[in-house]
PDB file of C-alpha atoms in Angstrom:
ATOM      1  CA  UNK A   1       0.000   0.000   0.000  1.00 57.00           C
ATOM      2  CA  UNK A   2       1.122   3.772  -0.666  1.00 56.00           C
ATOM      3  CA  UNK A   3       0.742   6.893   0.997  1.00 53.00           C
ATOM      4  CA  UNK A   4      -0.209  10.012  -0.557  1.00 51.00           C
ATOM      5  CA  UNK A   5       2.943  11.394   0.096  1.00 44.00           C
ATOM      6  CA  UNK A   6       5.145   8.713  -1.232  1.00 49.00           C
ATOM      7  CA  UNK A   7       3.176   8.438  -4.777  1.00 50.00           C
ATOM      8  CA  UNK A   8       3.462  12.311  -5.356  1.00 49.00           C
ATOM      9  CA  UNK A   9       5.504  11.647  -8.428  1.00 60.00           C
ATOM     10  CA  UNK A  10       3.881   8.559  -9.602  1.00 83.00           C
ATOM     11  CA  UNK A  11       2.165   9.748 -12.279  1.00 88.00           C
ATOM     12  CA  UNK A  12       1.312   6.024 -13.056  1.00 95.00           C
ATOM     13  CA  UNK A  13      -1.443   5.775 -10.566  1.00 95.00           C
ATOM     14  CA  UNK A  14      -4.380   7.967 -11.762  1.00 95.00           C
ATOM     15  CA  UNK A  15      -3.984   5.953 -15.022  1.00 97.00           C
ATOM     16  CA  UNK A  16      -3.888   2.869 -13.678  1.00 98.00           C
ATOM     17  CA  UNK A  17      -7.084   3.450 -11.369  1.00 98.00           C
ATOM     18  CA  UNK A  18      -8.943   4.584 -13.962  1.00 97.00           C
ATOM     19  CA  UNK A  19      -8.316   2.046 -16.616  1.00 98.00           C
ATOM     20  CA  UNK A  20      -9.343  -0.477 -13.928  1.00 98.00           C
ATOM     21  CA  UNK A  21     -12.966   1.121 -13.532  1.00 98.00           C
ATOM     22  CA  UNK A  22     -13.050   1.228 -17.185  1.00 98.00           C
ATOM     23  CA  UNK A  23     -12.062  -2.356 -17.596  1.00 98.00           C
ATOM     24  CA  UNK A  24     -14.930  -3.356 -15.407  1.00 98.00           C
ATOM     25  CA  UNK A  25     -17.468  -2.436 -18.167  1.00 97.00           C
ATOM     26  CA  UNK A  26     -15.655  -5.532 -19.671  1.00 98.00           C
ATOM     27  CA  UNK A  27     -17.193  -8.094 -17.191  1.00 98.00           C
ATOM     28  CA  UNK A  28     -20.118  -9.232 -19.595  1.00 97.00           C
ATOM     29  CA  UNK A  29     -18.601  -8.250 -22.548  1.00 96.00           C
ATOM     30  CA  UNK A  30     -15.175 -10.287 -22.826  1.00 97.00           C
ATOM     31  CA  UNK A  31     -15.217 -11.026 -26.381  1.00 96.00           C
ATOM     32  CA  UNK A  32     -14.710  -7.150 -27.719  1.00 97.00           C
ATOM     33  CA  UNK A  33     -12.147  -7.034 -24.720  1.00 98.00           C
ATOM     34  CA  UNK A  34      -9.931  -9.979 -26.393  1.00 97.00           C
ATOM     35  CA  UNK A  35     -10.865  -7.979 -29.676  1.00 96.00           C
ATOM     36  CA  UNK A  36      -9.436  -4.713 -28.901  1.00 97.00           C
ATOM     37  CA  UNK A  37      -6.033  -6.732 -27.206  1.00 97.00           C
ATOM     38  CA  UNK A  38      -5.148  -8.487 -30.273  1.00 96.00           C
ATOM     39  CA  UNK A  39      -5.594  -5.263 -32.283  1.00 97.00           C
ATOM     40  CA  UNK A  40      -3.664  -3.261 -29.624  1.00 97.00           C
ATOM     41  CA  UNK A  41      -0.741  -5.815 -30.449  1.00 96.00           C
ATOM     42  CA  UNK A  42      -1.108  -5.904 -34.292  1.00 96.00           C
ATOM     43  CA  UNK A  43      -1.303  -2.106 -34.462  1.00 96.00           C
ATOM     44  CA  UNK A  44       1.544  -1.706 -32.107  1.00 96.00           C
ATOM     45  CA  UNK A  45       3.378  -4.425 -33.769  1.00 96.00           C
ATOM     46  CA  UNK A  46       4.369  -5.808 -30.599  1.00 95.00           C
ATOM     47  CA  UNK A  47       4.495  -9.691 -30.066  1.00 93.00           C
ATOM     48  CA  UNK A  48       1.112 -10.609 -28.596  1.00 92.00           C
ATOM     49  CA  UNK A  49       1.869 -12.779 -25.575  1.00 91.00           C
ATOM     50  CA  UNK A  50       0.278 -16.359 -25.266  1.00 92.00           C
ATOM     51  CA  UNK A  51      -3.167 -16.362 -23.658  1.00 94.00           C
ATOM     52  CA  UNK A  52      -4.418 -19.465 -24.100  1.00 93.00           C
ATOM     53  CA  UNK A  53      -3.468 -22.722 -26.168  1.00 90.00           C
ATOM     54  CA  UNK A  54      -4.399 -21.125 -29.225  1.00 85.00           C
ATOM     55  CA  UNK A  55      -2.587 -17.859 -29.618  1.00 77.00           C
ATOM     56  CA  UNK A  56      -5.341 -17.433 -32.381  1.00 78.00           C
ATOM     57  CA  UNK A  57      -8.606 -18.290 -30.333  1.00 87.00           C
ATOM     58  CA  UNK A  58      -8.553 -16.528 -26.587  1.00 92.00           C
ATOM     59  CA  UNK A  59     -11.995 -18.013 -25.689  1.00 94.00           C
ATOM     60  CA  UNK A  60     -11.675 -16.057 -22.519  1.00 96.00           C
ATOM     61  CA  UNK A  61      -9.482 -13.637 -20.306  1.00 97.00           C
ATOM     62  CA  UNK A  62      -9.271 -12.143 -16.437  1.00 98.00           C
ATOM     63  CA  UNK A  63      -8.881  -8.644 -15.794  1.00 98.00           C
ATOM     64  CA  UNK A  64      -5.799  -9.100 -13.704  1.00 98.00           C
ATOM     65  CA  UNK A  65      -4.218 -10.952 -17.208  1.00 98.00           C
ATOM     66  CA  UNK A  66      -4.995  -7.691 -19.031  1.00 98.00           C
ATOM     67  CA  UNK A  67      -2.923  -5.546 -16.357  1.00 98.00           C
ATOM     68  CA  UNK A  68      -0.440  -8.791 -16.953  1.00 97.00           C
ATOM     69  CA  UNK A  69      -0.034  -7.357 -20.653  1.00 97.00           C
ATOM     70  CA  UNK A  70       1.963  -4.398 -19.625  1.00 96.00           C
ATOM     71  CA  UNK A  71       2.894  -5.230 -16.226  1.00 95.00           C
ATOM     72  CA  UNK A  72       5.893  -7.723 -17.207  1.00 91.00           C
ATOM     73  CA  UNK A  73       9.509  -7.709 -18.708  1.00 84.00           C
ATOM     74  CA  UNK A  74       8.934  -5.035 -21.477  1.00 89.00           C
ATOM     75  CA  UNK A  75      10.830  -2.082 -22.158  1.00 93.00           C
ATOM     76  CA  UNK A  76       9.022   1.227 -20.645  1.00 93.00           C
ATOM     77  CA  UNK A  77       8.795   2.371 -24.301  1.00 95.00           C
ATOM     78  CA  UNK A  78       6.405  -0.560 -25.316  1.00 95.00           C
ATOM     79  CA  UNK A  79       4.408  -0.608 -21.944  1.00 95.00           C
ATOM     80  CA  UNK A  80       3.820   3.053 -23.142  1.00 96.00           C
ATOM     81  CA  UNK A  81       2.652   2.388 -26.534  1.00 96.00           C
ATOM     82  CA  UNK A  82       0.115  -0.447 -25.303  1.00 96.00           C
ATOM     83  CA  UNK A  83      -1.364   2.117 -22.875  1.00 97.00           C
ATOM     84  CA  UNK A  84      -1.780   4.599 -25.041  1.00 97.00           C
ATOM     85  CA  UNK A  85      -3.629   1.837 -27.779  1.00 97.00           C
ATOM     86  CA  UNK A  86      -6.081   1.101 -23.948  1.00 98.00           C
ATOM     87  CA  UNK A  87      -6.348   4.493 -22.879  1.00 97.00           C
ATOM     88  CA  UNK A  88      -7.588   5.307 -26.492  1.00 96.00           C
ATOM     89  CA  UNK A  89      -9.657   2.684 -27.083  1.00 95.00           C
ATOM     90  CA  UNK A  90     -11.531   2.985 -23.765  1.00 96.00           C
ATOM     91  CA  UNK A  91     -12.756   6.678 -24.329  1.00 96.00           C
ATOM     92  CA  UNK A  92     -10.220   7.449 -21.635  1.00 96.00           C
ATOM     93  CA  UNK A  93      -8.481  11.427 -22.070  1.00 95.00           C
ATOM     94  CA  UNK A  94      -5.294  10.092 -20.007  1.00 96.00           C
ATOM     95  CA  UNK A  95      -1.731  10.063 -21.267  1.00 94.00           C
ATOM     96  CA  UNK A  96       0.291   7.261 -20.775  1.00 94.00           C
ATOM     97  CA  UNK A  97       2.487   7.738 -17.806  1.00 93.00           C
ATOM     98  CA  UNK A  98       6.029   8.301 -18.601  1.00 88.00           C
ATOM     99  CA  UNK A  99       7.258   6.506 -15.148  1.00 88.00           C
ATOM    100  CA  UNK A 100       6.558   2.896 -13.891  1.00 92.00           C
ATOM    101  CA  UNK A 101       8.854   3.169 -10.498  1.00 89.00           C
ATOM    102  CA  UNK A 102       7.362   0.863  -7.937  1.00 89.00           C
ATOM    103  CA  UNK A 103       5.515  -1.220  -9.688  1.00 94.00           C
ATOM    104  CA  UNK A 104       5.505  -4.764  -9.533  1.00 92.00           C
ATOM    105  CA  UNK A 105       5.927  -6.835 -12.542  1.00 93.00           C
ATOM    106  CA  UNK A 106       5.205 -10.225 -13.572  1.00 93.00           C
ATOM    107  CA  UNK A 107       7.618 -13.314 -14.705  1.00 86.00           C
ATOM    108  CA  UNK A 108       6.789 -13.540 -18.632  1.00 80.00           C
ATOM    109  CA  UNK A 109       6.996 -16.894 -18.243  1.00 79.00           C
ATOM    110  CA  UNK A 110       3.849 -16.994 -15.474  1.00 82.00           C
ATOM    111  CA  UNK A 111       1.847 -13.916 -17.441  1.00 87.00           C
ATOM    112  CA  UNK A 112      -1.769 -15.147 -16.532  1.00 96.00           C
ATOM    113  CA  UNK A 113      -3.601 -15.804 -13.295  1.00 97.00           C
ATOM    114  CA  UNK A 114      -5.149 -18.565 -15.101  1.00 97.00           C
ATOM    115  CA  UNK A 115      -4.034 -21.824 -16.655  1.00 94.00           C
ATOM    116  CA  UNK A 116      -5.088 -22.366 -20.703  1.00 93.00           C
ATOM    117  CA  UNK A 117      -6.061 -26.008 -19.920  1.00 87.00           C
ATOM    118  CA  UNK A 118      -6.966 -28.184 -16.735  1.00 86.00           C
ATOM    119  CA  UNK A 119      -8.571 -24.820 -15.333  1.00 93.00           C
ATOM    120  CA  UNK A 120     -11.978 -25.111 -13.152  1.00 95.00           C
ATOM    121  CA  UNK A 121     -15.751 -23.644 -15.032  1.00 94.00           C
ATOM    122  CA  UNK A 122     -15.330 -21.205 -12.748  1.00 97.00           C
ATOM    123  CA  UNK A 123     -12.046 -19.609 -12.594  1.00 98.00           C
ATOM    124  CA  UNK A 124     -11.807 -16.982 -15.085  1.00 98.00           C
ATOM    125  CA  UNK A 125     -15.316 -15.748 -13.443  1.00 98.00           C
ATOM    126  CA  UNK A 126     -14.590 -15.994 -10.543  1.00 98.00           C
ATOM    127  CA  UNK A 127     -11.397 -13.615 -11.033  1.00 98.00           C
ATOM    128  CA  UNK A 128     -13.233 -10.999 -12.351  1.00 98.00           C
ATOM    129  CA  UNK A 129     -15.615 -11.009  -9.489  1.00 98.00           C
ATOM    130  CA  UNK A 130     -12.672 -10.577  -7.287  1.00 98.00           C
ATOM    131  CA  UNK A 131     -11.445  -7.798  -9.525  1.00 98.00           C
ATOM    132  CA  UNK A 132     -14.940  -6.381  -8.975  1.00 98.00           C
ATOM    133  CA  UNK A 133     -15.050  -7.012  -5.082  1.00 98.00           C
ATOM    134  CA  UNK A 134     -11.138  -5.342  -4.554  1.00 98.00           C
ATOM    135  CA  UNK A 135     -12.457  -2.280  -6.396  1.00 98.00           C
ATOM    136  CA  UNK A 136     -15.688  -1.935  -4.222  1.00 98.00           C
ATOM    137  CA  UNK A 137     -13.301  -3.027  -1.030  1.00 98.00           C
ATOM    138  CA  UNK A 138     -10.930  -0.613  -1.469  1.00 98.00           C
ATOM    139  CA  UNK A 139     -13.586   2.279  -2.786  1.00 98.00           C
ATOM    140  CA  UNK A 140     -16.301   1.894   0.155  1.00 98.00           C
ATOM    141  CA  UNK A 141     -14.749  -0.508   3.132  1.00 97.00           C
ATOM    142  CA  UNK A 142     -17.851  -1.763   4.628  1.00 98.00           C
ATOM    143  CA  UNK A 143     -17.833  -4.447   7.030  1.00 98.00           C
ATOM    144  CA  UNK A 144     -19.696  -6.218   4.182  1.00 98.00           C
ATOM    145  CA  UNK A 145     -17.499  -5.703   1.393  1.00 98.00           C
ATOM    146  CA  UNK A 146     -14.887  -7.211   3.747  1.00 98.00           C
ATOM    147  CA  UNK A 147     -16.375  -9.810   4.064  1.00 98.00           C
ATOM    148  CA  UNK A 148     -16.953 -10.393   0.009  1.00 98.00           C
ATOM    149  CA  UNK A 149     -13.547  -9.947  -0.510  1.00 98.00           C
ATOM    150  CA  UNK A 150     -12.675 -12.405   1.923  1.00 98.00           C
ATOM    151  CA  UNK A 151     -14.811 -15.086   0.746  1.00 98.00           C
ATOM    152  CA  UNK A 152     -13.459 -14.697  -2.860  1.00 98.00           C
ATOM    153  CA  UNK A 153     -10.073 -14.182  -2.578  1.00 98.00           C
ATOM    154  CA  UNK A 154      -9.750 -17.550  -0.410  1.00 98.00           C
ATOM    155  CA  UNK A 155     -11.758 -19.109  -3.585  1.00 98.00           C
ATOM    156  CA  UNK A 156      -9.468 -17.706  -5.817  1.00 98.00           C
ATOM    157  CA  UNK A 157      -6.547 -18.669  -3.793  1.00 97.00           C
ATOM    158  CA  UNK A 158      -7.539 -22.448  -4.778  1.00 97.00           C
ATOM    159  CA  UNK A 159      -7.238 -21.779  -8.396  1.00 97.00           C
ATOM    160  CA  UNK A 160      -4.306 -22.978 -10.574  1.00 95.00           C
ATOM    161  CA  UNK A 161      -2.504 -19.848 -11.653  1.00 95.00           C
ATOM    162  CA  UNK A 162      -2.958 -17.819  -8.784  1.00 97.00           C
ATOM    163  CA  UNK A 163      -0.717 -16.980  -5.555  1.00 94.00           C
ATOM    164  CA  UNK A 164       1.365 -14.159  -4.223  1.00 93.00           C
ATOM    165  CA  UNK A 165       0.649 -12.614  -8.197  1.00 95.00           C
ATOM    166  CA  UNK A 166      -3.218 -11.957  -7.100  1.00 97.00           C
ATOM    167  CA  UNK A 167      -1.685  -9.355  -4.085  1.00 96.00           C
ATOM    168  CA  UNK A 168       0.193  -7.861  -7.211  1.00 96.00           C
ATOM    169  CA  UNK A 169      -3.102  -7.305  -9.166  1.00 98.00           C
ATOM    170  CA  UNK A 170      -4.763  -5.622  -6.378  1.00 98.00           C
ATOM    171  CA  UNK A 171      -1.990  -3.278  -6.318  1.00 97.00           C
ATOM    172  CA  UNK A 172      -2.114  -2.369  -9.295  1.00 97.00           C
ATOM    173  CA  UNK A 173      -5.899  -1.496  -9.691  1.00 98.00           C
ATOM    174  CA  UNK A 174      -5.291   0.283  -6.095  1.00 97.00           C
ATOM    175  CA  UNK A 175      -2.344   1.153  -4.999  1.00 95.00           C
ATOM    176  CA  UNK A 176      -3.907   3.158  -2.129  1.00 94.00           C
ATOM    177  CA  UNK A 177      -5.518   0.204  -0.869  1.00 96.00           C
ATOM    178  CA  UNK A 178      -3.471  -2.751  -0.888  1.00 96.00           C
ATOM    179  CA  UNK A 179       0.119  -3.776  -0.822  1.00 92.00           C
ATOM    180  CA  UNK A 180       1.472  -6.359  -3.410  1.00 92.00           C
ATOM    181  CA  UNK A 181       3.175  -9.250  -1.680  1.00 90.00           C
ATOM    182  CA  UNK A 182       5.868 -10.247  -4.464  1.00 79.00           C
ATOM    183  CA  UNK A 183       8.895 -11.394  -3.970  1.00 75.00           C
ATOM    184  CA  UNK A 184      10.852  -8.533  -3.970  1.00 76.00           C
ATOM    185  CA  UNK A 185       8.526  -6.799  -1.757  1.00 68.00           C
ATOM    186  CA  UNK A 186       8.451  -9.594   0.466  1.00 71.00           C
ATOM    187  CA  UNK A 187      12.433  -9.389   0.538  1.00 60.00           C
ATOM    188  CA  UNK A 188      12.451  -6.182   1.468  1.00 56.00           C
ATOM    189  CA  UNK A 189       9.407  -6.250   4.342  1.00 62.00           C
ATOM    190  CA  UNK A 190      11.784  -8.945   6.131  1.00 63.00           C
ATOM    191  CA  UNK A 191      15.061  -7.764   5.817  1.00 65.00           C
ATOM    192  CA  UNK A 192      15.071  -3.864   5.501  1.00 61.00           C
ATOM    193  CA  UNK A 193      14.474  -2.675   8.711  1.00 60.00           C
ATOM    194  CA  UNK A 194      11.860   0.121   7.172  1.00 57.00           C
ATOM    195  CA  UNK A 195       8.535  -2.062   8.774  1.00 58.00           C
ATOM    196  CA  UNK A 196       7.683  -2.873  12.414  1.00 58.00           C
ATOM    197  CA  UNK A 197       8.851  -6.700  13.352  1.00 63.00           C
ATOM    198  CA  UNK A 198       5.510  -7.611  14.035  1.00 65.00           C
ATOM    199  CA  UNK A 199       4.545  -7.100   9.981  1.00 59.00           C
ATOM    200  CA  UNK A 200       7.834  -8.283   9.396  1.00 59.00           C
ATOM    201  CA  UNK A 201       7.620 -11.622  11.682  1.00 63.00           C
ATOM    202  CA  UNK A 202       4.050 -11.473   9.768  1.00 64.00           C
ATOM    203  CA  UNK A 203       5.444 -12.098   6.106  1.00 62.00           C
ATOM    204  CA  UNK A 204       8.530 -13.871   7.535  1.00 63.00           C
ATOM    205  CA  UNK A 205       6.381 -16.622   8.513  1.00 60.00           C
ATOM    206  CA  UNK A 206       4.222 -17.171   5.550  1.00 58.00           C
ATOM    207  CA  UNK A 207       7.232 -17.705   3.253  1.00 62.00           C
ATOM    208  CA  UNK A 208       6.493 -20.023   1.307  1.00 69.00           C
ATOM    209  CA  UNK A 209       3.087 -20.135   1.907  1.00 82.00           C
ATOM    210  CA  UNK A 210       0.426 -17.570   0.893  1.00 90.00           C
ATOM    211  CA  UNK A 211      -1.619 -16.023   3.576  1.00 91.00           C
ATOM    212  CA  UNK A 212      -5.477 -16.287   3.186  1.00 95.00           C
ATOM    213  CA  UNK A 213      -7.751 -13.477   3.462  1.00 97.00           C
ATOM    214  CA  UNK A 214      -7.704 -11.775   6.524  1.00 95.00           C
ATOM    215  CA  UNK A 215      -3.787 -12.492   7.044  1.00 91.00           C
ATOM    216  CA  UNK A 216      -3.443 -10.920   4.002  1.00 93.00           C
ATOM    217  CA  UNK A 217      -5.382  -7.800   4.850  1.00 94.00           C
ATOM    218  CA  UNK A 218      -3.825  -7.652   8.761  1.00 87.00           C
ATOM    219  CA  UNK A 219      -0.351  -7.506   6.693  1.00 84.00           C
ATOM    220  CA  UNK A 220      -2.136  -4.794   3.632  1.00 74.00           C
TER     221      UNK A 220
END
C-alpha cells in the first residue's frame, strides 16, 4: 500500500485506477475485450503474448491478465505504446504515464492468473468477481465488502494460476488500498528494517506459503 505522500511523483497511478474502472465495463462483454487486445498488439506491432493454447482463439481472459499485458519484462517504451492503444480505445483522455517506479511486474513466463487447460468452469469468473469485489473493497470498506472480498479471494486462492501474483493485481488497480506481496517486496518487508517486526515476523512466517484473506489484509 502507498501513501499520498510517497506516490506524489507517480504519475502512473491515476492511469492505472482509472483504466481499472473502465475495464470493469468488460465483465459481460469479454469477447470485444480480447478484440481490442489483439488489435492493440497488431497495431503496435508488438508480439502478442500467449493467452491461451491457441494464440489465435482466446476463448476467454481475467482482468488481472490484461494488467499482466503491460505489467511484465517489457521495455518502458512498449508498456507506453500499449497504454496509449487502452487508454484510447476505452474513451479514456489520459496520457500514458512516462514513469513505472514501484511497480511490480510479472515473470513472462507466469503472465496469466489462469491456466489455458486443466482450469476449473469457474475460474476466469470468478477472477473478475474478485477484480470487482477489490475495487468496491478498497472504494467503500464496509464491514460487508470485507467480508466479500474475503470469501473470494480464499476461492481464488484455490485456483491454478494464482498466488502471491493476485496481491500484485490488487496493487495495481489500487495502490492506495493494498500492498502487493511479491517477492521482492516480500524481501524487502523482512530484511530492511523500514517495517515494524511484528509485519515483518508477519510475512517472515508465511514464506512459502500464501496467507489467506484476513492475514493478508492484517499484513495490507
Amino acid at each position: 500500500m502507498l501513501t499520498n505522500t510517497s506516490i506524489a511523483n507517480f504519475d502512473w497511478i491515476e492511469v492505472y485506477q482509472r483504466l481499472a474502472d473502465k475495464l470493469l465495463s468488460f465483465k459481460n462483454d469479454r469477447a470485444k475485450l480480447i478484440s481490442i487486445i489483439q488489435q492493440a498488439f497488431a497495431e503496435t506491432g508488438l508480439r502478442q503474448p500467449a493467452l491461451s493454447d491457441d494464440e489465435n482463439d482466446i476463448p476467454d481472459i481475467c482482468p488481472f491478465s490484461f494488467f499482466g499485458l503491460f505489467n511484465k519484462g517489457l521495455t518502458n517504451t512498449n508498456r507506453k505504446k500499449l497504454l496509449s492503444f487502452f487508454l484510447k480505445h476505452f474513451g479514456l483522455n489520459l496520457t500514458s504515464p512516462d514513469s513505472f517506479d514501484g511497480i511490480p511486474v510479472l515473470n513472462p513466463q507466469m503472465s496469466t492468473f489462469y491456466w489455458f487447460s486443466g482450469r476449473g468452469d469457474k475460474d476466469i469468473d470468478n477472477l473478475w468477481d474478485m477484480f470487482e469485489i477489490a475495487l468496491n473493497f478498497a472504494d467503500n470498506p464496509t464491514t460487508e465488502n470485507r467480508t466479500r472480498f474475503c470469501q473470494k479471494y480464499n476461492i481464488c486462492q484455490t485456483q491454478k494460476g494464482v498466488k502471491w501474483n493476485l496481491s500484485m493485481g490488487f496493487f495495481w488497480i489500487r495502490p492506495y488500498s493494498y500492498l502487493s506481496l511479491d517477492g521482492r517486496n516480500r524481501w524487502y518487508m523482512e530484511t530492511s528494517g523500514d517495517f515494524p517486526d511484528t509485519l515483518a515476523r508477519q510475512v517472515r512466517e508465511k514464506r512459502p506459503t500464501v496467507p489467506d484473506a484476513e492475514e493478508y489484509l492484517q499484513i495490507a
